[in-house]
């Protein structure tokens, strides 16, 4: 069973679950809001265990949870519920989005973008579909292709904080730091204590060399989300910027940390390892990230850039005109 059910109480219960995710949990990342959403979805499942939208909603919920926890079990549940929702309602646009995203997570980009295109044709005014496409384009480094979708997602759901934050990442990847800062400011105006936005703002401040401000945001982030997954990386980058090598490397080993410390060999080795594992840094991020400035004249970095550029051109050719 899919779509809008005859049982309006079921549909309204599902919508309440989505409200707690989109308008509460994504804004606050408070566990109590996530639990309330799960209670609504559990109630919807009790009313009708074959209602596809419930499972797609739960997949959406666990994806947002994973974005803050980075826990494998949250990602597994996202995939599990997305698969179930698609199985029950393959004709639903949101179920196609969920299935496309599962393909995307597996690196099956051809099938992912095909599903996205069909979902968008079916429901071009879904903020979730626009955000999903924009997010996926940003992840693979097609920032300029992501921006129109994310802008539309903001127009369709102005209080959904995630879209503005991903827009900021797109502009940061393009080297448009003023625009990135503006979108992060807009996002934080929706909730100054949102840990995902605070984290992205912290990284932005480090990239533009505003280390004292970044330290202030790190302290704030520790208060609202002490287990935030990227905190060690941010602290390591601050130590690296101040030349505190041992403190930095004790906290986090990453290409950017090595690069800021002037450890070019280790930075290049780490970048090559990421590329070999299938998670390369996008080309535009490499050329516009100020943290890599110490690598700019290194022939090894130039070779990595050439590989990243070739990958970007292939992605543009295959998916740049998908929509």
mmCIF file of C-alpha atoms in Angstrom:
data_model
loop_
_atom_site.group_PDB
_atom_site.id
_atom_site.type_symbol
_atom_site.label_atom_id
_atom_site.label_comp_id
_atom_site.label_asym_id
_atom_site.label_seq_id
_atom_site.Cartn_x
_atom_site.Cartn_y
_atom_site.Cartn_z
ATOM 1 C CA UNK A 1 0.000 0.000 0.000
ATOM 2 C CA UNK A 2 1.389 3.398 -0.876
ATOM 3 C CA UNK A 3 0.536 7.065 -1.197
ATOM 4 C CA UNK A 4 -2.253 8.749 0.735
ATOM 5 C CA UNK A 5 -4.253 6.019 2.529
ATOM 6 C CA UNK A 6 -7.965 5.793 3.069
ATOM 7 C CA UNK A 7 -7.186 5.760 6.781
ATOM 8 C CA UNK A 8 -6.562 9.456 7.484
ATOM 9 C CA UNK A 9 -5.451 8.720 11.046
ATOM 10 C CA UNK A 10 -2.640 6.593 9.624
ATOM 11 C CA UNK A 11 -1.590 9.354 7.228
ATOM 12 C CA UNK A 12 -1.667 11.995 9.971
ATOM 13 C CA UNK A 13 0.392 9.771 12.289
ATOM 14 C CA UNK A 14 3.015 9.356 9.544
ATOM 15 C CA UNK A 15 3.033 13.154 9.012
ATOM 16 C CA UNK A 16 3.587 13.697 12.734
ATOM 17 C CA UNK A 17 6.645 11.454 12.551
ATOM 18 C CA UNK A 18 7.975 13.481 9.621
ATOM 19 C CA UNK A 19 7.291 16.708 11.518
ATOM 20 C CA UNK A 20 9.400 15.555 14.453
ATOM 21 C CA UNK A 21 12.270 14.736 12.100
ATOM 22 C CA UNK A 22 12.190 17.682 9.658
ATOM 23 C CA UNK A 23 11.052 20.466 11.989
ATOM 24 C CA UNK A 24 12.415 19.286 15.336
ATOM 25 C CA UNK A 25 15.190 16.683 15.234
ATOM 26 C CA UNK A 26 17.098 18.126 12.253
ATOM 27 C CA UNK A 27 16.888 21.526 13.959
ATOM 28 C CA UNK A 28 17.913 20.380 17.449
ATOM 29 C CA UNK A 29 19.486 16.917 17.126
ATOM 30 C CA UNK A 30 17.959 16.206 20.523
ATOM 31 C CA UNK A 31 17.402 12.493 21.060
ATOM 32 C CA UNK A 32 13.981 13.131 22.579
ATOM 33 C CA UNK A 33 12.740 14.500 19.233
ATOM 34 C CA UNK A 34 14.061 11.447 17.413
ATOM 35 C CA UNK A 35 12.312 9.166 19.935
ATOM 36 C CA UNK A 36 9.026 11.030 19.434
ATOM 37 C CA UNK A 37 9.322 10.553 15.667
ATOM 38 C CA UNK A 38 10.016 6.839 16.105
ATOM 39 C CA UNK A 39 6.940 6.514 18.344
ATOM 40 C CA UNK A 40 4.796 8.051 15.613
ATOM 41 C CA UNK A 41 6.267 5.747 12.977
ATOM 42 C CA UNK A 42 5.807 2.723 15.274
ATOM 43 C CA UNK A 43 2.169 3.694 15.754
ATOM 44 C CA UNK A 44 1.737 3.999 11.979
ATOM 45 C CA UNK A 45 3.240 0.513 11.549
ATOM 46 C CA UNK A 46 0.796 -0.892 14.092
ATOM 47 C CA UNK A 47 -2.094 0.610 12.119
ATOM 48 C CA UNK A 48 -0.815 -0.750 8.799
ATOM 49 C CA UNK A 49 2.473 -2.702 8.599
ATOM 50 C CA UNK A 50 2.439 -2.438 4.789
ATOM 51 C CA UNK A 51 2.221 1.347 4.494
ATOM 52 C CA UNK A 52 5.328 2.224 2.458
ATOM 53 C CA UNK A 53 5.650 5.864 3.502
ATOM 54 C CA UNK A 54 6.278 4.905 7.125
ATOM 55 C CA UNK A 55 9.419 2.974 6.203
ATOM 56 C CA UNK A 56 10.667 5.680 3.843
ATOM 57 C CA UNK A 57 10.158 8.181 6.682
ATOM 58 C CA UNK A 58 12.172 6.012 9.042
ATOM 59 C CA UNK A 59 14.970 5.732 6.469
ATOM 60 C CA UNK A 60 14.984 9.542 6.219
ATOM 61 C CA UNK A 61 15.110 9.776 10.016
ATOM 62 C CA UNK A 62 18.037 7.388 10.382
ATOM 63 C CA UNK A 63 19.974 9.110 7.615
ATOM 64 C CA UNK A 64 19.806 12.365 9.557
ATOM 65 C CA UNK A 65 20.790 10.557 12.718
ATOM 66 C CA UNK A 66 23.795 9.034 10.933
ATOM 67 C CA UNK A 67 24.862 12.507 9.774
ATOM 68 C CA UNK A 68 25.503 13.436 13.399
ATOM 69 C CA UNK A 69 26.568 10.085 14.935
ATOM 70 C CA UNK A 70 28.523 8.470 12.065
ATOM 71 C CA UNK A 71 27.469 5.136 13.587
ATOM 72 C CA UNK A 72 27.296 2.178 11.229
ATOM 73 C CA UNK A 73 24.110 0.853 12.843
ATOM 74 C CA UNK A 74 22.267 4.096 12.026
ATOM 75 C CA UNK A 75 23.335 3.833 8.395
ATOM 76 C CA UNK A 76 22.304 0.167 8.291
ATOM 77 C CA UNK A 77 18.838 1.049 9.567
ATOM 78 C CA UNK A 78 18.554 3.822 6.990
ATOM 79 C CA UNK A 79 19.275 1.284 4.246
ATOM 80 C CA UNK A 80 17.048 -1.395 5.775
ATOM 81 C CA UNK A 81 14.003 0.867 6.048
ATOM 82 C CA UNK A 82 14.645 2.467 2.659
ATOM 83 C CA UNK A 83 14.703 -0.965 1.002
ATOM 84 C CA UNK A 84 11.492 -1.960 2.794
ATOM 85 C CA UNK A 85 9.717 1.254 1.766
ATOM 86 C CA UNK A 86 10.736 0.793 -1.853
ATOM 87 C CA UNK A 87 9.655 -2.854 -1.808
ATOM 88 C CA UNK A 88 6.189 -1.866 -0.539
ATOM 89 C CA UNK A 89 5.745 1.251 -2.681
ATOM 90 C CA UNK A 90 8.077 1.301 -5.698
ATOM 91 C CA UNK A 91 5.719 3.731 -7.456
ATOM 92 C CA UNK A 92 6.205 6.430 -4.776
ATOM 93 C CA UNK A 93 8.558 9.306 -5.640
ATOM 94 C CA UNK A 94 10.006 9.366 -2.101
ATOM 95 C CA UNK A 95 10.569 5.598 -2.235
ATOM 96 C CA UNK A 96 12.459 6.045 -5.515
ATOM 97 C CA UNK A 97 14.567 8.709 -3.796
ATOM 98 C CA UNK A 98 15.303 6.298 -0.944
ATOM 99 C CA UNK A 99 16.247 3.500 -3.333
ATOM 100 C CA UNK A 100 18.384 5.887 -5.380
ATOM 101 C CA UNK A 101 20.190 7.000 -2.234
ATOM 102 C CA UNK A 102 20.896 3.391 -1.279
ATOM 103 C CA UNK A 103 22.472 2.907 -4.720
ATOM 104 C CA UNK A 104 24.444 6.115 -4.149
ATOM 105 C CA UNK A 105 25.790 4.874 -0.818
ATOM 106 C CA UNK A 106 27.003 1.723 -2.576
ATOM 107 C CA UNK A 107 28.767 3.765 -5.266
ATOM 108 C CA UNK A 108 26.241 2.652 -7.894
ATOM 109 C CA UNK A 109 25.918 6.142 -9.335
ATOM 110 C CA UNK A 110 24.324 5.218 -12.676
ATOM 111 C CA UNK A 111 21.352 3.601 -10.970
ATOM 112 C CA UNK A 112 21.234 6.257 -8.238
ATOM 113 C CA UNK A 113 20.960 9.178 -10.647
ATOM 114 C CA UNK A 114 18.464 7.285 -12.784
ATOM 115 C CA UNK A 115 16.196 6.802 -9.768
ATOM 116 C CA UNK A 116 16.675 10.446 -8.746
ATOM 117 C CA UNK A 117 15.661 11.633 -12.217
ATOM 118 C CA UNK A 118 12.460 9.574 -12.192
ATOM 119 C CA UNK A 119 11.606 10.733 -8.654
ATOM 120 C CA UNK A 120 12.135 14.375 -9.644
ATOM 121 C CA UNK A 121 9.964 14.025 -12.750
ATOM 122 C CA UNK A 122 7.246 12.502 -10.587
ATOM 123 C CA UNK A 123 7.425 15.147 -7.840
ATOM 124 C CA UNK A 124 9.529 18.195 -8.793
ATOM 125 C CA UNK A 125 8.334 20.155 -5.749
ATOM 126 C CA UNK A 126 9.516 17.738 -3.070
ATOM 127 C CA UNK A 127 12.115 19.412 -0.867
ATOM 128 C CA UNK A 128 13.412 15.960 0.117
ATOM 129 C CA UNK A 129 14.040 14.968 -3.504
ATOM 130 C CA UNK A 130 15.715 18.299 -4.286
ATOM 131 C CA UNK A 131 17.836 18.028 -1.149
ATOM 132 C CA UNK A 132 18.766 14.400 -1.866
ATOM 133 C CA UNK A 133 19.928 15.246 -5.393
ATOM 134 C CA UNK A 134 21.785 18.341 -4.203
ATOM 135 C CA UNK A 135 23.470 16.463 -1.383
ATOM 136 C CA UNK A 136 24.584 13.642 -3.688
ATOM 137 C CA UNK A 137 26.000 16.086 -6.241
ATOM 138 C CA UNK A 138 27.901 17.896 -3.471
ATOM 139 C CA UNK A 139 29.397 14.672 -2.136
ATOM 140 C CA UNK A 140 30.878 13.706 -5.524
ATOM 141 C CA UNK A 141 32.165 17.242 -6.085
ATOM 142 C CA UNK A 142 29.606 18.529 -8.621
ATOM 143 C CA UNK A 143 29.004 21.614 -6.488
ATOM 144 C CA UNK A 144 27.713 23.861 -9.256
ATOM 145 C CA UNK A 145 25.128 21.195 -10.213
ATOM 146 C CA UNK A 146 24.040 20.810 -6.585
ATOM 147 C CA UNK A 147 23.363 24.484 -5.896
ATOM 148 C CA UNK A 148 20.094 24.945 -7.888
ATOM 149 C CA UNK A 149 18.556 21.874 -6.223
ATOM 150 C CA UNK A 150 19.578 22.982 -2.749
ATOM 151 C CA UNK A 151 18.308 26.501 -3.379
ATOM 152 C CA UNK A 152 14.956 25.047 -4.415
ATOM 153 C CA UNK A 153 14.939 22.840 -1.316
ATOM 154 C CA UNK A 154 15.411 25.978 0.804
ATOM 155 C CA UNK A 155 12.517 27.692 -1.002
ATOM 156 C CA UNK A 156 10.252 24.675 -0.498
ATOM 157 C CA UNK A 157 11.174 24.127 3.176
ATOM 158 C CA UNK A 158 12.701 27.346 4.604
ATOM 159 C CA UNK A 159 13.042 25.976 8.138
ATOM 160 C CA UNK A 160 14.737 22.723 7.155
ATOM 161 C CA UNK A 161 18.257 23.566 8.308
ATOM 162 C CA UNK A 162 20.166 20.847 6.438
ATOM 163 C CA UNK A 163 19.748 22.365 2.948
ATOM 164 C CA UNK A 164 21.385 25.666 3.875
ATOM 165 C CA UNK A 165 24.299 23.861 5.482
ATOM 166 C CA UNK A 166 24.961 21.727 2.397
ATOM 167 C CA UNK A 167 24.643 24.878 0.249
ATOM 168 C CA UNK A 168 27.429 26.384 2.347
ATOM 169 C CA UNK A 169 29.608 23.337 1.637
ATOM 170 C CA UNK A 170 28.980 23.762 -2.106
ATOM 171 C CA UNK A 171 30.113 27.388 -2.093
ATOM 172 C CA UNK A 172 33.084 26.493 0.107
ATOM 173 C CA UNK A 173 34.066 23.817 -2.409
ATOM 174 C CA UNK A 174 33.879 26.418 -5.178
ATOM 175 C CA UNK A 175 36.129 28.747 -3.176
ATOM 176 C CA UNK A 176 33.227 31.173 -2.580
ATOM 177 C CA UNK A 177 33.885 31.568 1.132
ATOM 178 C CA UNK A 178 31.810 34.705 1.636
ATOM 179 C CA UNK A 179 28.687 32.956 0.298
ATOM 180 C CA UNK A 180 29.501 29.869 2.362
ATOM 181 C CA UNK A 181 29.708 31.964 5.520
ATOM 182 C CA UNK A 182 26.409 33.673 4.698
ATOM 183 C CA UNK A 183 24.548 30.359 4.337
ATOM 184 C CA UNK A 184 26.065 29.020 7.552
ATOM 185 C CA UNK A 185 24.922 32.202 9.284
ATOM 186 C CA UNK A 186 21.394 31.721 7.935
ATOM 187 C CA UNK A 187 21.371 28.108 9.099
ATOM 188 C CA UNK A 188 22.536 29.011 12.601
ATOM 189 C CA UNK A 189 19.894 31.731 12.811
ATOM 190 C CA UNK A 190 17.363 28.891 12.666
ATOM 191 C CA UNK A 191 19.032 27.301 15.697
ATOM 192 C CA UNK A 192 22.365 28.634 17.075
ATOM 193 C CA UNK A 193 22.873 25.365 18.985
ATOM 194 C CA UNK A 194 22.502 23.009 16.031
ATOM 195 C CA UNK A 195 25.591 20.748 16.272
ATOM 196 C CA UNK A 196 25.760 19.884 12.566
ATOM 197 C CA UNK A 197 25.811 23.581 11.615
ATOM 198 C CA UNK A 198 28.207 24.453 14.442
ATOM 199 C CA UNK A 199 30.559 21.754 13.193
ATOM 200 C CA UNK A 200 30.467 22.987 9.616
ATOM 201 C CA UNK A 201 30.961 26.577 10.785
ATOM 202 C CA UNK A 202 33.962 25.494 12.855
ATOM 203 C CA UNK A 203 35.576 23.844 9.844
ATOM 204 C CA UNK A 204 34.809 26.919 7.725
ATOM 205 C CA UNK A 205 36.468 29.219 10.291
ATOM 206 C CA UNK A 206 39.556 26.998 10.346
ATOM 207 C CA UNK A 207 39.762 27.038 6.537
ATOM 208 C CA UNK A 208 39.684 30.833 6.429
ATOM 209 C CA UNK A 209 42.241 31.120 9.255
ATOM 210 C CA UNK A 210 39.960 32.482 11.993
ATOM 211 C CA UNK A 211 41.344 30.134 14.625
ATOM 212 C CA UNK A 212 40.285 32.018 17.781
ATOM 213 C CA UNK A 213 36.677 32.087 16.565
ATOM 214 C CA UNK A 214 36.941 28.416 15.650
ATOM 215 C CA UNK A 215 38.102 27.572 19.167
ATOM 216 C CA UNK A 216 35.082 29.380 20.564
ATOM 217 C CA UNK A 217 32.799 27.318 18.334
ATOM 218 C CA UNK A 218 34.585 24.113 19.378
ATOM 219 C CA UNK A 219 33.867 24.938 23.031
ATOM 220 C CA UNK A 220 30.237 25.609 22.127
ATOM 221 C CA UNK A 221 30.035 22.359 20.179
ATOM 222 C CA UNK A 222 31.458 20.428 23.136
ATOM 223 C CA UNK A 223 28.696 21.835 25.338
ATOM 224 C CA UNK A 224 25.803 20.918 23.013
ATOM 225 C CA UNK A 225 27.198 17.700 21.456
ATOM 226 C CA UNK A 226 30.277 16.435 23.360
ATOM 227 C CA UNK A 227 30.417 13.243 21.248
ATOM 228 C CA UNK A 228 30.177 15.036 17.891
ATOM 229 C CA UNK A 229 32.156 12.857 15.509
ATOM 230 C CA UNK A 230 34.325 15.591 13.933
ATOM 231 C CA UNK A 231 35.456 17.297 17.167
ATOM 232 C CA UNK A 232 38.866 15.540 17.252
ATOM 233 C CA UNK A 233 39.526 16.636 13.657
ATOM 234 C CA UNK A 234 38.706 20.285 14.401
ATOM 235 C CA UNK A 235 40.882 20.310 17.516
ATOM 236 C CA UNK A 236 43.731 18.644 15.608
ATOM 237 C CA UNK A 237 43.564 21.296 12.887
ATOM 238 C CA UNK A 238 43.780 24.087 15.480
ATOM 239 C CA UNK A 239 46.834 22.441 17.055
ATOM 240 C CA UNK A 240 48.343 21.923 13.594
ATOM 241 C CA UNK A 241 47.816 25.586 12.669
ATOM 242 C CA UNK A 242 49.722 26.536 15.835
ATOM 243 C CA UNK A 243 52.540 24.120 15.066
ATOM 244 C CA UNK A 244 51.661 21.759 17.917
ATOM 245 C CA UNK A 245 52.509 18.614 16.005
ATOM 246 C CA UNK A 246 52.287 15.981 18.734
ATOM 247 C CA UNK A 247 48.948 17.251 20.047
ATOM 248 C CA UNK A 248 47.509 17.403 16.543
ATOM 249 C CA UNK A 249 48.594 13.906 15.496
ATOM 250 C CA UNK A 250 47.530 12.397 18.811
ATOM 251 C CA UNK A 251 43.983 13.604 18.161
ATOM 252 C CA UNK A 252 43.504 12.961 14.449
ATOM 253 C CA UNK A 253 45.501 11.904 11.399
ATOM 254 C CA UNK A 254 44.050 13.356 8.177
ATOM 255 C CA UNK A 255 45.483 14.775 4.915
ATOM 256 C CA UNK A 256 44.545 18.326 5.964
ATOM 257 C CA UNK A 257 46.207 17.928 9.380
ATOM 258 C CA UNK A 258 49.391 16.604 7.748
ATOM 259 C CA UNK A 259 49.319 19.414 5.171
ATOM 260 C CA UNK A 260 48.931 22.184 7.772
ATOM 261 C CA UNK A 261 51.831 20.670 9.740
ATOM 262 C CA UNK A 262 53.977 20.757 6.591
ATOM 263 C CA UNK A 263 54.152 16.947 6.483
ATOM 264 C CA UNK A 264 53.744 16.852 2.715
ATOM 265 C CA UNK A 265 54.823 13.250 2.214
ATOM 266 C CA UNK A 266 52.282 11.994 4.777
ATOM 267 C CA UNK A 267 49.544 14.267 3.377
ATOM 268 C CA UNK A 268 50.063 12.999 -0.167
ATOM 269 C CA UNK A 269 50.235 9.392 1.001
ATOM 270 C CA UNK A 270 46.929 9.822 2.870
ATOM 271 C CA UNK A 271 45.279 11.426 -0.163
ATOM 272 C CA UNK A 272 46.486 8.585 -2.407
ATOM 273 C CA UNK A 273 45.158 6.014 0.097
ATOM 274 C CA UNK A 274 41.746 7.699 0.093
ATOM 275 C CA UNK A 275 41.724 7.663 -3.695
ATOM 276 C CA UNK A 276 42.658 3.960 -3.765
ATOM 277 C CA UNK A 277 39.833 3.193 -1.312
ATOM 278 C CA UNK A 278 37.302 4.889 -3.593
ATOM 279 C CA UNK A 279 36.707 7.954 -1.401
ATOM 280 C CA UNK A 280 38.790 10.611 -3.171
ATOM 281 C CA UNK A 281 38.707 14.264 -2.197
ATOM 282 C CA UNK A 282 36.760 16.080 -4.962
ATOM 283 C CA UNK A 283 38.888 18.105 -7.369
ATOM 284 C CA UNK A 284 37.307 21.469 -6.520
ATOM 285 C CA UNK A 285 37.838 20.863 -2.801
ATOM 286 C CA UNK A 286 41.505 20.111 -3.426
ATOM 287 C CA UNK A 287 42.142 23.290 -5.406
ATOM 288 C CA UNK A 288 40.060 25.633 -3.218
ATOM 289 C CA UNK A 289 40.782 24.345 0.282
ATOM 290 C CA UNK A 290 43.325 26.759 1.844
ATOM 291 C CA UNK A 291 44.525 23.981 4.162
ATOM 292 C CA UNK A 292 46.252 22.372 1.170
ATOM 293 C CA UNK A 293 48.165 25.512 0.164
ATOM 294 C CA UNK A 294 51.470 24.012 1.347
ATOM 295 C CA UNK A 295 51.088 21.218 -1.206
ATOM 296 C CA UNK A 296 50.402 23.425 -4.218
ATOM 297 C CA UNK A 297 53.872 23.217 -5.788
ATOM 298 C CA UNK A 298 54.518 19.576 -4.989
ATOM 299 C CA UNK A 299 54.651 17.352 -8.125
ATOM 300 C CA UNK A 300 52.935 14.565 -6.155
ATOM 301 C CA UNK A 301 50.000 16.867 -5.411
ATOM 302 C CA UNK A 302 49.831 17.872 -9.067
ATOM 303 C CA UNK A 303 49.477 14.201 -10.016
ATOM 304 C CA UNK A 304 46.671 13.759 -7.473
ATOM 305 C CA UNK A 305 44.987 16.878 -8.880
ATOM 306 C CA UNK A 306 45.194 15.461 -12.400
ATOM 307 C CA UNK A 307 43.509 12.231 -11.271
ATOM 308 C CA UNK A 308 40.834 14.131 -9.361
ATOM 309 C CA UNK A 309 40.200 16.400 -12.334
ATOM 310 C CA UNK A 310 39.797 13.423 -14.665
ATOM 311 C CA UNK A 311 37.299 11.864 -12.251
ATOM 312 C CA UNK A 312 35.356 15.127 -12.035
ATOM 313 C CA UNK A 313 35.194 15.393 -15.831
ATOM 314 C CA UNK A 314 33.896 11.825 -16.041
ATOM 315 C CA UNK A 315 31.228 12.535 -13.393
ATOM 316 C CA UNK A 316 30.213 15.735 -15.199
ATOM 317 C CA UNK A 317 29.932 13.889 -18.488
ATOM 318 C CA UNK A 318 27.833 11.093 -17.001
ATOM 319 C CA UNK A 319 25.631 12.966 -14.518
ATOM 320 C CA UNK A 320 26.024 16.687 -15.167
ATOM 321 C CA UNK A 321 22.967 16.804 -17.427
ATOM 322 C CA UNK A 322 20.878 14.154 -15.685
ATOM 323 C CA UNK A 323 18.115 16.559 -14.674
#
